[in-house]
Every structure is written in C-alpha cells, then in structure tokens.
Amino acid sequence: MAACRSYPRATPIGPYTSAPAGMRADRPQLPDFTINSDLDTYIRYALLNNPGLEAAFQDYVAAMERIPQVTALPDPRLSYRYYIQEVETRVGPQQHAFGLSQTLPWFGKLELQGQIASRAADAAKERFEAKKDSLVAEVIDAYLEYYHLGRAVEVVRGNRDLIQQLERVARTRYGAGAANHPDIIRAQVELGQLENQLASLGDRKAPFVARLNAALNRPKSTPIPFPTQADVHPLGAPDEEVLGWIATSNPELLAMRHEIDAARAAAERAEKDFYPDFTFGVDYLATGDARMSGVAGSGDDAVIAGVSFNLPLARGKYRAAVRESQARQFSTALKRGDLLNKFQAEAATALFRIRDAERQIALYRDTLLPKARESLATTQASYSAGSGSFSDLVDAQRMLLSFELSFERSRADHGQWRAVLERLVGHAIPTKDSGVEQPTKEN
C-alpha cells in the first residue's frame, strides 16, 4: 500500500528547501481529489499544505542560521576620545585619539560553539522529519478509516438490496401459499435494521471528512469522495529487525542523540571559560605642535599597540556551568532511553496488530468469505425450492455481512498499524513482495 512508500528523509521535500525563514517557497499546484485518488495523492497534498510541518521546517532553518552567528569573531571595537582638557606633553598637547581593537576568544571556543549550534540544527531537522512522519501516519490513519467507512456503506447497502430481494421472494411465495407471513415480517425487520445501520454509517461521514480535511489543512466540510484503493502487503522483515531499527532511525531518538552531543560540547565550551580571552588593539593619538619652538618631534602623533585579557576569577560560576551541561547531557540520555523503551513497546503492539490483521485477512479472504457466500447461495436456492426456512436464509445473510465487515476492518487495521510502525521506525518497511531491503539510518 502507499503507506509502505519510502519518503525522503535526508533532504526536505517539495516546498521545504533552503528558503529563508519567513519566506514561503513557491508551491506546485495542489491536486484535486477524485474517486480514483490514491493514498499517495493525499499524502503529497498534506506534505505540501500542512502549516505545522512548514513551521517545523522553519524551526530547522532558524537553527541553521544560528551557526554562522556563534562561530564568528566578536565585532571589532572602534573608539574615539577627545580631550576636553588637552594633555600637555613635551612634543605638544594631546588633542584626540582613535582606537581599534579585536577580541580573540580562547582557543577552541568558537569551534565548540559551532558544534553546539550544529547539533541543535541537526536535532531541529530530525524533529522536522518526526513531524513529517507523524503527519503521514495521521493522513494514512484518517484515509483508511474513511476508506473503511465507504466499504462498510457499500457492504451494508449490498446486503440491504439482498434483503429487499428476499422480501420480494417471500411475498411471492406467500401469495402462492408456499411461505408463511412471518417470513415477510422477518425480512422487513432485517431490512429496517440494515436501513438503520446505513443511516448510522452516513452520520459518521461528516466527522471522518473533517478529520481528513484537518490533516490536509482544508475547510472541515470540504467534500471528499470515498477512497477506493487500500492495498495490503505483508511485512517483509523479521520482528526483531524491525524493533532494532527504532534505536537507529527513529527521528525523535536521533534528535535526542544530537542534543546529547550538543550538551557534551557545551560542557567542553564551559570549561574554556576558565581561560581568558585576549583583546589586541591599536591607538592613534593626535598631538598638536609643542608650545616651545625647536623641540624635537614637535607635533608628532603617537601610535600605541596594546593587548589585554579578562581575568576569569568567578571560578564557581564556571564550574556550575560545566555541571549544568553535564547534568543536561545525562538527563537527555536518560530521557532517550525511556523514550526508546516506550517506542519499542508501541512497536511490539503494532507488530502484533499487523500480524493479527494479516492472519484475519487471509482467513476471511481464503476461507470464511467463500464459505459464507457458498452457504448463502445454497440456503437461498433451498428456500426458493421450498425446502429451506427463511430463518436459515437470514442467518446466512447475517453471517456473510459480519464476515464482509470484519474483512474490511482487518484491511484498514493492517494499514493503520503499519503506519504507526513506520512512524516509530522512521522509514518505510519492506514488504514480502517488494524485494527491497531498507537500510538503517544512524547519525
């Protein structure tokens, strides 16, 4: 199914390019939805049109723009001093002075600041990927739920038409004296129940459409036709391998790994504060002519080179900054381990649901539905021939309806739980018929 499709992760898609923050990139024409629109069409629409996803991308762009800011040298300082009361020297009065200075941080400070910002940008990128995966999973879940509703309406409507036909047969046989009046009443009762079921399914359409439109960022009442496509492909990877992918490619966990690296670099950067920063400067002093004539060097301007450095005396403050970064690193590592356990538990549940859905799909498709259809056809033929009871006919019809609805529920469940699993894994999972191995991603 489309849920198995591999969506790009390393490079932003569609409008998500290197556009500056706040600038909306040109978007391609958004598609219209028809009865033939497949799941890929809905997913592409959501990826191109969802404001939450674009906000996450702009967070990533903003984090990237932080890197050149923290790796640049401090601005040089230009100073000017005017002597309100001139300082008299042997060669003349000092009138005004210009100064130019540049501060150079201690060795490695800028590099570490760049590492911290870079890891933060990597984390923002992974959170964008996580937002994208969650959006895809939400669209798939809403699409398949809406697909299931459409299939349920179709199945119930078909069974209603069958009961209407059986009622006509019962009326004909009753008119010929070959059937009892209770058969007609029983058919009308069944028909009323199916009509009520159809009405209930119809009432569920509006909230399902609203949910799908919300993921697509469209007005909630915008009409959407019932989808007609929902392919089912069994998983093509062992459960243990799938669970192992979570630790190496889940974007939330990758983001936290980048945050751990950022905290480690921040601790190293805090240790650099124990060392001074140096400031180099040059001053130019404008000097007037000496009051006494014949003085050597009269009126010569002075040029002074100097160096200064700060005194990192607040050692307790710097040690606290180191401990803060180390605690943040340890805390994030613990949170990552806790989140990994949670994701693996969710994935184990999803794998069970998927395997159970695959088993039920095969059971209904290959065994129960053919037998139910055969039973209904046989019972209907017996009733028409006068050797079967109407009660047996209704029971056969009910059994077929139950099996058809359960079969469609299993198909939708399979796709929905697969979307959950792929969101946890962070990439598409190969299918038995794809023949493609999915590489892991670990930064």
Short mmCIF file of C-alpha atoms in Angstrom, two decimals:
data_model
loop_
_atom_site.label_atom_id
_atom_site.label_comp_id
_atom_site.label_asym_id
_atom_site.label_seq_id
_atom_site.Cartn_x
_atom_site.Cartn_y
_atom_site.Cartn_z
CA MET A 1 0.00 0.00 0.00
CA ALA A 2 1.05 3.60 -0.22
CA ALA A 3 1.94 3.54 3.45
CA CYS A 4 4.93 1.38 2.52
CA ARG A 5 6.31 4.02 0.20
CA SER A 6 9.71 5.42 1.16
CA TYR A 7 9.51 9.18 1.66
CA PRO A 8 12.74 11.19 1.52
CA ARG A 9 14.32 12.00 4.87
CA ALA A 10 17.76 13.45 4.25
CA THR A 11 16.57 16.27 2.01
CA PRO A 12 13.43 18.37 2.66
CA ILE A 13 10.71 17.73 0.12
CA GLY A 14 8.53 19.86 -2.08
CA PRO A 15 8.48 23.45 -0.88
CA TYR A 16 10.82 22.67 2.01
CA THR A 17 14.10 23.88 0.54
CA SER A 18 16.66 26.36 1.78
CA ALA A 19 14.31 29.34 1.60
CA PRO A 20 14.97 31.93 4.32
CA ALA A 21 12.78 31.79 7.38
CA GLY A 22 9.53 33.65 6.89
CA MET A 23 9.67 33.28 3.10
CA ARG A 24 7.06 30.95 1.65
CA ALA A 25 8.51 28.97 -1.22
CA ASP A 26 6.55 28.58 -4.42
CA ARG A 27 4.32 25.55 -4.25
CA PRO A 28 3.29 23.26 -7.07
CA GLN A 29 -0.35 23.02 -7.98
CA LEU A 30 -2.19 21.07 -5.31
CA PRO A 31 -4.15 18.14 -6.73
CA ASP A 32 -7.90 17.73 -6.60
CA PHE A 33 -9.35 14.59 -5.08
CA THR A 34 -11.44 12.23 -7.14
CA ILE A 35 -12.78 8.76 -6.59
CA ASN A 36 -9.58 7.44 -8.21
CA SER A 37 -7.19 9.42 -5.97
CA ASP A 38 -4.83 7.06 -4.19
CA LEU A 39 -3.21 7.40 -0.78
CA ASP A 40 -0.04 8.93 -2.25
CA THR A 41 -2.10 11.83 -3.57
CA TYR A 42 -3.50 12.58 -0.12
CA ILE A 43 -0.07 12.31 1.50
CA ARG A 44 1.55 14.61 -1.04
CA TYR A 45 -1.22 17.17 -0.57
CA ALA A 46 -0.72 17.14 3.21
CA LEU A 47 3.08 17.43 2.94
CA LEU A 48 2.75 20.45 0.66
CA ASN A 49 -0.02 22.17 2.58
CA ASN A 50 0.27 21.46 6.32
CA PRO A 51 1.20 24.57 8.38
CA GLY A 52 2.56 22.55 11.31
CA LEU A 53 5.04 20.81 9.03
CA GLU A 54 6.16 24.09 7.48
CA ALA A 55 6.57 25.57 10.98
CA ALA A 56 8.84 22.67 11.91
CA PHE A 57 10.90 23.28 8.78
CA GLN A 58 11.24 26.97 9.57
CA ASP A 59 12.48 25.99 13.05
CA TYR A 60 15.17 23.97 11.30
CA VAL A 61 16.05 26.91 9.03
CA ALA A 62 16.29 29.20 12.06
CA ALA A 63 18.59 26.72 13.83
CA MET A 64 20.84 26.55 10.76
CA GLU A 65 21.11 30.34 10.71
CA ARG A 66 22.38 30.22 14.28
CA ILE A 67 25.65 28.51 13.27
CA PRO A 68 27.34 31.45 11.46
CA GLN A 69 26.32 33.73 14.32
CA VAL A 70 28.07 31.79 17.08
CA THR A 71 31.19 30.92 15.05
CA ALA A 72 32.01 34.49 14.05
CA LEU A 73 34.54 36.60 15.92
CA PRO A 74 33.17 39.38 18.13
CA ASP A 75 32.81 42.67 16.29
CA PRO A 76 35.95 44.80 16.37
CA ARG A 77 35.66 47.94 18.50
CA LEU A 78 36.43 51.39 17.13
CA SER A 79 36.83 54.09 19.77
CA TYR A 80 37.34 57.83 19.70
CA ARG A 81 38.49 60.01 22.58
CA TYR A 82 38.50 63.77 22.60
CA TYR A 83 40.49 65.52 25.28
CA ILE A 84 38.25 68.22 26.71
CA GLN A 85 41.30 69.46 28.55
CA GLU A 86 44.33 68.82 26.40
CA VAL A 87 47.13 66.83 28.00
CA GLU A 88 50.33 68.76 27.55
CA THR A 89 53.38 66.71 26.65
CA ARG A 90 56.91 67.64 25.70
CA VAL A 91 56.19 67.31 21.98
CA GLY A 92 52.80 69.00 22.14
CA PRO A 93 49.25 68.75 23.52
CA GLN A 94 47.28 65.53 23.02
CA GLN A 95 44.05 66.60 21.33
CA HIS A 96 42.11 63.40 20.43
CA ALA A 97 42.68 59.69 19.86
CA PHE A 98 41.35 56.82 17.77
CA GLY A 99 41.46 53.21 18.82
CA LEU A 100 40.76 49.88 17.06
CA SER A 101 40.64 46.59 18.97
CA GLN A 102 39.69 42.98 18.31
CA THR A 103 38.86 40.35 20.92
CA LEU A 104 40.00 36.78 20.21
CA PRO A 105 38.27 34.09 22.28
CA TRP A 106 40.38 31.37 23.86
CA PHE A 107 41.44 28.56 21.55
CA GLY A 108 38.54 26.26 20.61
CA LYS A 109 35.70 28.38 21.98
CA LEU A 110 34.25 29.32 18.58
CA GLU A 111 34.65 25.80 17.25
CA LEU A 112 32.76 24.34 20.20
CA GLN A 113 30.05 26.99 19.88
CA GLY A 114 29.69 25.92 16.25
CA GLN A 115 29.39 22.28 17.29
CA ILE A 116 26.65 23.13 19.79
CA ALA A 117 24.67 25.11 17.19
CA SER A 118 25.24 22.46 14.53
CA ARG A 119 23.97 19.66 16.78
CA ALA A 120 20.96 21.81 17.68
CA ALA A 121 20.26 22.29 13.96
CA ASP A 122 20.58 18.53 13.40
CA ALA A 123 18.07 17.98 16.21
CA ALA A 124 15.68 20.51 14.65
CA LYS A 125 15.98 18.71 11.31
CA GLU A 126 15.14 15.36 12.90
CA ARG A 127 12.15 16.92 14.64
CA PHE A 128 11.01 18.16 11.24
CA GLU A 129 11.35 14.58 9.99
CA ALA A 130 9.41 13.34 13.02
CA LYS A 131 6.66 15.87 12.30
CA LYS A 132 6.57 14.71 8.70
CA ASP A 133 6.36 11.05 9.72
CA SER A 134 3.57 11.83 12.19
CA LEU A 135 1.66 13.77 9.55
CA VAL A 136 1.97 10.90 7.06
CA ALA A 137 0.76 8.46 9.72
CA GLU A 138 -2.19 10.71 10.55
CA VAL A 139 -3.19 11.03 6.89
CA ILE A 140 -2.92 7.27 6.41
CA ASP A 141 -4.98 6.58 9.52
CA ALA A 142 -7.70 9.09 8.54
CA TYR A 143 -7.68 7.92 4.91
CA LEU A 144 -8.06 4.24 5.81
CA GLU A 145 -10.74 4.94 8.40
CA TYR A 146 -12.65 6.88 5.76
CA TYR A 147 -11.97 4.09 3.25
CA HIS A 148 -13.36 1.55 5.73
CA LEU A 149 -16.47 3.67 6.21
CA GLY A 150 -17.04 3.74 2.44
CA ARG A 151 -16.56 -0.01 2.16
CA ALA A 152 -18.91 -0.60 5.12
CA VAL A 153 -21.57 1.54 3.44
CA GLU A 154 -21.13 -0.43 0.25
CA VAL A 155 -21.30 -3.80 2.03
CA VAL A 156 -24.37 -2.89 4.10
CA ARG A 157 -26.08 -1.40 1.05
CA GLY A 158 -25.45 -4.62 -0.86
CA ASN A 159 -26.92 -6.68 1.96
CA ARG A 160 -29.91 -4.33 2.14
CA ASP A 161 -30.52 -4.89 -1.57
CA LEU A 162 -30.27 -8.63 -0.96
CA ILE A 163 -32.86 -8.50 1.85
CA GLN A 164 -35.15 -6.42 -0.38
CA GLN A 165 -34.87 -9.15 -3.00
CA LEU A 166 -35.56 -11.84 -0.40
CA GLU A 167 -38.59 -9.92 0.82
CA ARG A 168 -39.98 -9.89 -2.70
CA VAL A 169 -39.37 -13.63 -2.95
CA ALA A 170 -41.14 -14.16 0.39
CA ARG A 171 -44.08 -12.07 -0.77
CA THR A 172 -44.30 -14.04 -3.99
CA ARG A 173 -44.17 -17.35 -2.15
CA TYR A 174 -46.69 -16.09 0.42
CA GLY A 175 -49.03 -15.12 -2.39
CA ALA A 176 -48.66 -18.61 -3.82
CA GLY A 177 -49.25 -20.16 -0.39
CA ALA A 178 -45.73 -21.57 -0.22
CA ALA A 179 -44.49 -19.36 2.62
CA ASN A 180 -45.73 -18.00 5.92
CA HIS A 181 -46.47 -14.37 6.69
CA PRO A 182 -43.82 -14.31 9.46
CA ASP A 183 -41.19 -14.67 6.71
CA ILE A 184 -42.25 -11.30 5.32
CA ILE A 185 -42.19 -9.73 8.79
CA ARG A 186 -38.73 -11.18 9.41
CA ALA A 187 -37.47 -9.74 6.14
CA GLN A 188 -38.93 -6.32 6.97
CA VAL A 189 -37.28 -6.38 10.41
CA GLU A 190 -33.92 -7.23 8.86
CA LEU A 191 -34.45 -4.53 6.26
CA GLY A 192 -35.22 -1.95 8.97
CA GLN A 193 -32.05 -2.89 10.87
CA LEU A 194 -29.92 -2.52 7.75
CA GLU A 195 -31.51 0.83 6.93
CA ASN A 196 -30.71 2.00 10.46
CA GLN A 197 -27.15 0.76 10.10
CA LEU A 198 -26.80 2.67 6.83
CA ALA A 199 -28.12 5.83 8.46
CA SER A 200 -25.65 5.43 11.32
CA LEU A 201 -22.78 4.99 8.88
CA GLY A 202 -23.95 8.07 7.00
CA ASP A 203 -23.85 10.13 10.20
CA ARG A 204 -20.23 9.12 10.73
CA LYS A 205 -19.16 10.55 7.40
CA ALA A 206 -19.02 14.21 8.49
CA PRO A 207 -16.54 13.74 11.38
CA PHE A 208 -14.36 11.45 9.27
CA VAL A 209 -14.26 14.02 6.46
CA ALA A 210 -13.45 16.76 8.99
CA ARG A 211 -10.56 14.74 10.40
CA LEU A 212 -9.08 14.06 6.97
CA ASN A 213 -9.52 17.68 5.94
CA ALA A 214 -7.77 18.80 9.13
CA ALA A 215 -4.68 16.79 8.21
CA LEU A 216 -4.87 18.26 4.69
CA ASN A 217 -5.33 21.83 6.02
CA ARG A 218 -8.64 22.30 4.22
CA PRO A 219 -12.02 23.55 5.46
CA LYS A 220 -13.55 20.76 7.52
CA SER A 221 -16.71 20.49 5.41
CA THR A 222 -14.92 20.29 2.03
CA PRO A 223 -16.35 17.21 0.28
CA ILE A 224 -14.07 14.21 -0.20
CA PRO A 225 -15.20 11.14 -2.15
CA PHE A 226 -14.87 7.75 -0.53
CA PRO A 227 -11.43 6.28 -1.37
CA THR A 228 -11.48 3.08 -3.36
CA GLN A 229 -7.86 1.91 -3.01
CA ALA A 230 -6.20 0.30 0.01
CA ASP A 231 -3.67 -2.35 -0.92
CA VAL A 232 -2.35 -4.78 1.68
CA HIS A 233 1.26 -6.00 1.62
CA PRO A 234 2.56 -8.32 4.37
CA LEU A 235 5.69 -7.21 6.23
CA GLY A 236 8.91 -8.48 4.71
CA ALA A 237 11.21 -8.08 7.72
CA PRO A 238 11.56 -10.09 10.96
CA ASP A 239 10.09 -8.52 14.07
CA GLU A 240 13.44 -8.29 15.88
CA GLU A 241 14.98 -6.48 12.94
CA VAL A 242 12.10 -4.00 12.85
CA LEU A 243 12.44 -3.34 16.58
CA GLY A 244 16.17 -2.80 16.13
CA TRP A 245 15.57 -0.08 13.54
CA ILE A 246 13.85 2.11 16.12
CA ALA A 247 17.07 2.85 18.01
CA THR A 248 18.96 3.72 14.82
CA SER A 249 16.46 5.60 12.68
CA ASN A 250 13.61 7.00 14.78
CA PRO A 251 13.85 10.79 14.27
CA GLU A 252 12.83 11.66 17.82
CA LEU A 253 15.60 9.45 19.20
CA LEU A 254 18.08 10.82 16.67
CA ALA A 255 17.16 14.37 17.71
CA MET A 256 17.84 13.49 21.34
CA ARG A 257 21.18 11.97 20.38
CA HIS A 258 22.11 15.27 18.74
CA GLU A 259 21.01 17.07 21.90
CA ILE A 260 23.28 14.81 23.95
CA ASP A 261 26.18 15.70 21.65
CA ALA A 262 25.29 19.39 21.98
CA ALA A 263 25.29 19.12 25.78
CA ARG A 264 28.68 17.37 25.69
CA ALA A 265 30.10 20.16 23.54
CA ALA A 266 28.50 22.73 25.85
CA ALA A 267 30.34 21.18 28.82
CA GLU A 268 33.62 21.43 26.93
CA ARG A 269 32.79 25.02 25.99
CA ALA A 270 32.04 25.87 29.62
CA GLU A 271 35.46 24.55 30.62
CA LYS A 272 37.04 27.02 28.20
CA ASP A 273 35.69 29.88 30.33
CA PHE A 274 38.40 29.13 32.87
CA TYR A 275 40.82 30.64 30.35
CA PRO A 276 40.96 34.31 29.35
CA ASP A 277 40.03 35.95 26.07
CA PHE A 278 42.61 38.28 24.54
CA THR A 279 41.99 41.70 23.07
CA PHE A 280 44.52 43.24 20.72
CA GLY A 281 44.32 46.92 19.83
CA VAL A 282 46.00 49.89 18.23
CA ASP A 283 45.52 53.52 19.38
CA TYR A 284 46.36 56.62 17.39
CA LEU A 285 46.86 59.83 19.38
CA ALA A 286 46.70 63.14 17.52
CA THR A 287 49.18 65.63 19.02
CA GLY A 288 49.41 69.36 18.40
CA ASP A 289 52.60 71.36 17.95
CA ALA A 290 54.73 71.99 21.01
CA ARG A 291 54.41 75.45 22.52
CA MET A 292 58.15 75.86 22.60
CA SER A 293 59.93 76.03 19.30
CA GLY A 294 62.84 73.84 18.49
CA VAL A 295 61.51 70.82 20.38
CA ALA A 296 62.48 67.59 18.63
CA GLY A 297 59.42 65.61 17.46
CA SER A 298 57.10 68.59 17.92
CA GLY A 299 53.56 67.69 16.81
CA ASP A 300 54.37 64.04 16.11
CA ASP A 301 51.34 61.80 16.52
CA ALA A 302 51.63 58.70 18.67
CA VAL A 303 50.72 55.13 17.72
CA ILE A 304 50.26 52.65 20.57
CA ALA A 305 49.80 48.86 20.32
CA GLY A 306 48.31 47.04 23.25
CA VAL A 307 46.92 43.73 24.48
CA SER A 308 44.50 42.99 27.29
CA PHE A 309 42.70 39.98 28.64
CA ASN A 310 39.89 39.33 31.05
CA LEU A 311 40.52 37.74 34.42
CA PRO A 312 38.27 34.64 34.88
CA LEU A 313 38.10 34.89 38.64
CA ALA A 314 34.49 33.67 39.13
CA ARG A 315 35.58 30.02 39.17
CA GLY A 316 32.45 28.87 40.96
CA LYS A 317 30.28 30.26 38.17
CA TYR A 318 32.28 28.43 35.53
CA ARG A 319 32.23 25.15 37.45
CA ALA A 320 28.45 25.48 37.80
CA ALA A 321 28.15 25.95 34.01
CA VAL A 322 30.14 22.76 33.45
CA ARG A 323 27.97 20.82 35.91
CA GLU A 324 24.81 22.20 34.28
CA SER A 325 25.85 20.96 30.83
CA GLN A 326 26.88 17.57 32.21
CA ALA A 327 23.55 17.21 34.02
CA ARG A 328 21.70 18.18 30.86
CA GLN A 329 23.63 15.57 28.90
CA PHE A 330 22.87 12.88 31.49
CA SER A 331 19.20 13.89 31.68
CA THR A 332 18.74 13.77 27.91
CA ALA A 333 20.41 10.36 27.75
CA LEU A 334 18.01 9.02 30.39
CA LYS A 335 15.00 10.53 28.61
CA ARG A 336 16.18 8.96 25.36
CA GLY A 337 16.42 5.55 27.00
CA ASP A 338 12.94 5.94 28.46
CA LEU A 339 11.53 7.02 25.11
CA LEU A 340 13.24 4.10 23.37
CA ASN A 341 11.55 1.67 25.76
CA LYS A 342 8.20 3.32 25.12
CA PHE A 343 8.63 3.24 21.34
CA GLN A 344 9.71 -0.39 21.35
CA ALA A 345 6.66 -1.32 23.43
CA GLU A 346 4.40 0.56 20.99
CA ALA A 347 6.14 -1.14 18.08
CA ALA A 348 5.66 -4.56 19.65
CA THR A 349 1.94 -3.83 19.91
CA ALA A 350 1.84 -2.60 16.31
CA LEU A 351 3.64 -5.73 15.11
CA PHE A 352 1.11 -7.92 16.93
CA ARG A 353 -1.79 -5.97 15.41
CA ILE A 354 -0.27 -6.20 11.94
CA ARG A 355 0.39 -9.94 12.17
CA ASP A 356 -3.11 -10.48 13.58
CA ALA A 357 -4.63 -8.42 10.76
CA GLU A 358 -2.66 -10.40 8.17
CA ARG A 359 -3.92 -13.64 9.67
CA GLN A 360 -7.52 -12.44 9.71
CA ILE A 361 -7.33 -11.08 6.18
CA ALA A 362 -6.10 -14.44 4.92
CA LEU A 363 -8.73 -16.29 6.98
CA TYR A 364 -11.65 -14.21 5.72
CA ARG A 365 -10.42 -13.98 2.13
CA ASP A 366 -9.45 -17.61 1.64
CA THR A 367 -11.85 -19.49 3.92
CA LEU A 368 -14.68 -17.72 5.69
CA LEU A 369 -15.97 -15.42 2.95
CA PRO A 370 -16.05 -18.11 0.24
CA LYS A 371 -17.80 -20.48 2.66
CA ALA A 372 -20.29 -17.79 3.73
CA ARG A 373 -21.11 -16.93 0.11
CA GLU A 374 -21.50 -20.61 -0.68
CA SER A 375 -23.74 -21.09 2.36
CA LEU A 376 -25.93 -18.14 1.39
CA ALA A 377 -26.26 -19.31 -2.20
CA THR A 378 -27.14 -22.84 -1.07
CA THR A 379 -29.65 -21.64 1.53
CA GLN A 380 -31.21 -19.23 -0.95
CA ALA A 381 -31.60 -21.99 -3.53
CA SER A 382 -33.16 -24.28 -0.91
CA TYR A 383 -35.60 -21.59 0.18
CA SER A 384 -36.60 -20.83 -3.40
CA ALA A 385 -37.16 -24.56 -3.93
CA GLY A 386 -39.34 -24.70 -0.81
CA SER A 387 -37.05 -26.98 1.20
CA GLY A 388 -35.31 -24.38 3.35
CA SER A 389 -36.51 -21.98 6.03
CA PHE A 390 -36.41 -18.22 5.81
CA SER A 391 -34.74 -18.11 9.21
CA ASP A 392 -31.78 -20.09 7.86
CA LEU A 393 -31.61 -17.71 4.91
CA VAL A 394 -31.48 -14.64 7.15
CA ASP A 395 -28.84 -16.26 9.37
CA ALA A 396 -26.70 -16.97 6.31
CA GLN A 397 -27.09 -13.39 5.16
CA ARG A 398 -26.14 -12.06 8.60
CA MET A 399 -23.05 -14.26 8.71
CA LEU A 400 -21.92 -13.03 5.31
CA LEU A 401 -22.48 -9.40 6.34
CA SER A 402 -20.47 -9.92 9.54
CA PHE A 403 -17.60 -11.57 7.67
CA GLU A 404 -17.51 -8.87 4.99
CA LEU A 405 -17.41 -6.06 7.55
CA SER A 406 -14.73 -7.85 9.59
CA PHE A 407 -12.67 -8.41 6.45
CA GLU A 408 -12.76 -4.71 5.55
CA ARG A 409 -11.97 -3.79 9.17
CA SER A 410 -8.90 -6.03 9.10
CA ARG A 411 -7.69 -4.46 5.85
CA ALA A 412 -7.98 -0.97 7.30
CA ASP A 413 -6.39 -2.04 10.60
CA HIS A 414 -3.41 -3.51 8.78
CA GLY A 415 -2.64 -0.24 7.01
CA GLN A 416 -3.23 1.89 10.10
CA TRP A 417 -0.98 -0.16 12.34
CA ARG A 418 1.65 -0.32 9.61
CA ALA A 419 1.62 3.49 9.52
CA VAL A 420 2.13 3.53 13.30
CA LEU A 421 5.06 1.13 12.96
CA GLU A 422 6.70 3.10 10.16
CA ARG A 423 6.35 6.30 12.19
CA LEU A 424 8.17 4.60 15.06
CA VAL A 425 10.83 3.11 12.80
CA GLY A 426 11.35 6.34 10.87
CA HIS A 427 11.30 4.83 7.39
CA ALA A 428 9.31 2.53 5.14
CA ILE A 429 9.35 -1.17 5.99
CA PRO A 430 9.99 -3.59 3.09
CA THR A 431 7.20 -5.93 2.08
CA LYS A 432 7.39 -9.56 1.11
CA ASP A 433 6.69 -8.69 -2.50
CA SER A 434 8.92 -5.62 -2.74
CA GLY A 435 12.30 -7.34 -2.73
CA VAL A 436 13.87 -4.16 -1.36
CA GLU A 437 15.93 -4.04 1.80
CA GLN A 438 15.53 -0.88 3.86
CA PRO A 439 18.85 0.47 5.13
CA THR A 440 19.03 1.78 8.66
CA LYS A 441 19.82 5.38 9.47
CA GLU A 442 22.06 6.31 12.36
CA ASN A 443 23.72 9.66 12.89
#
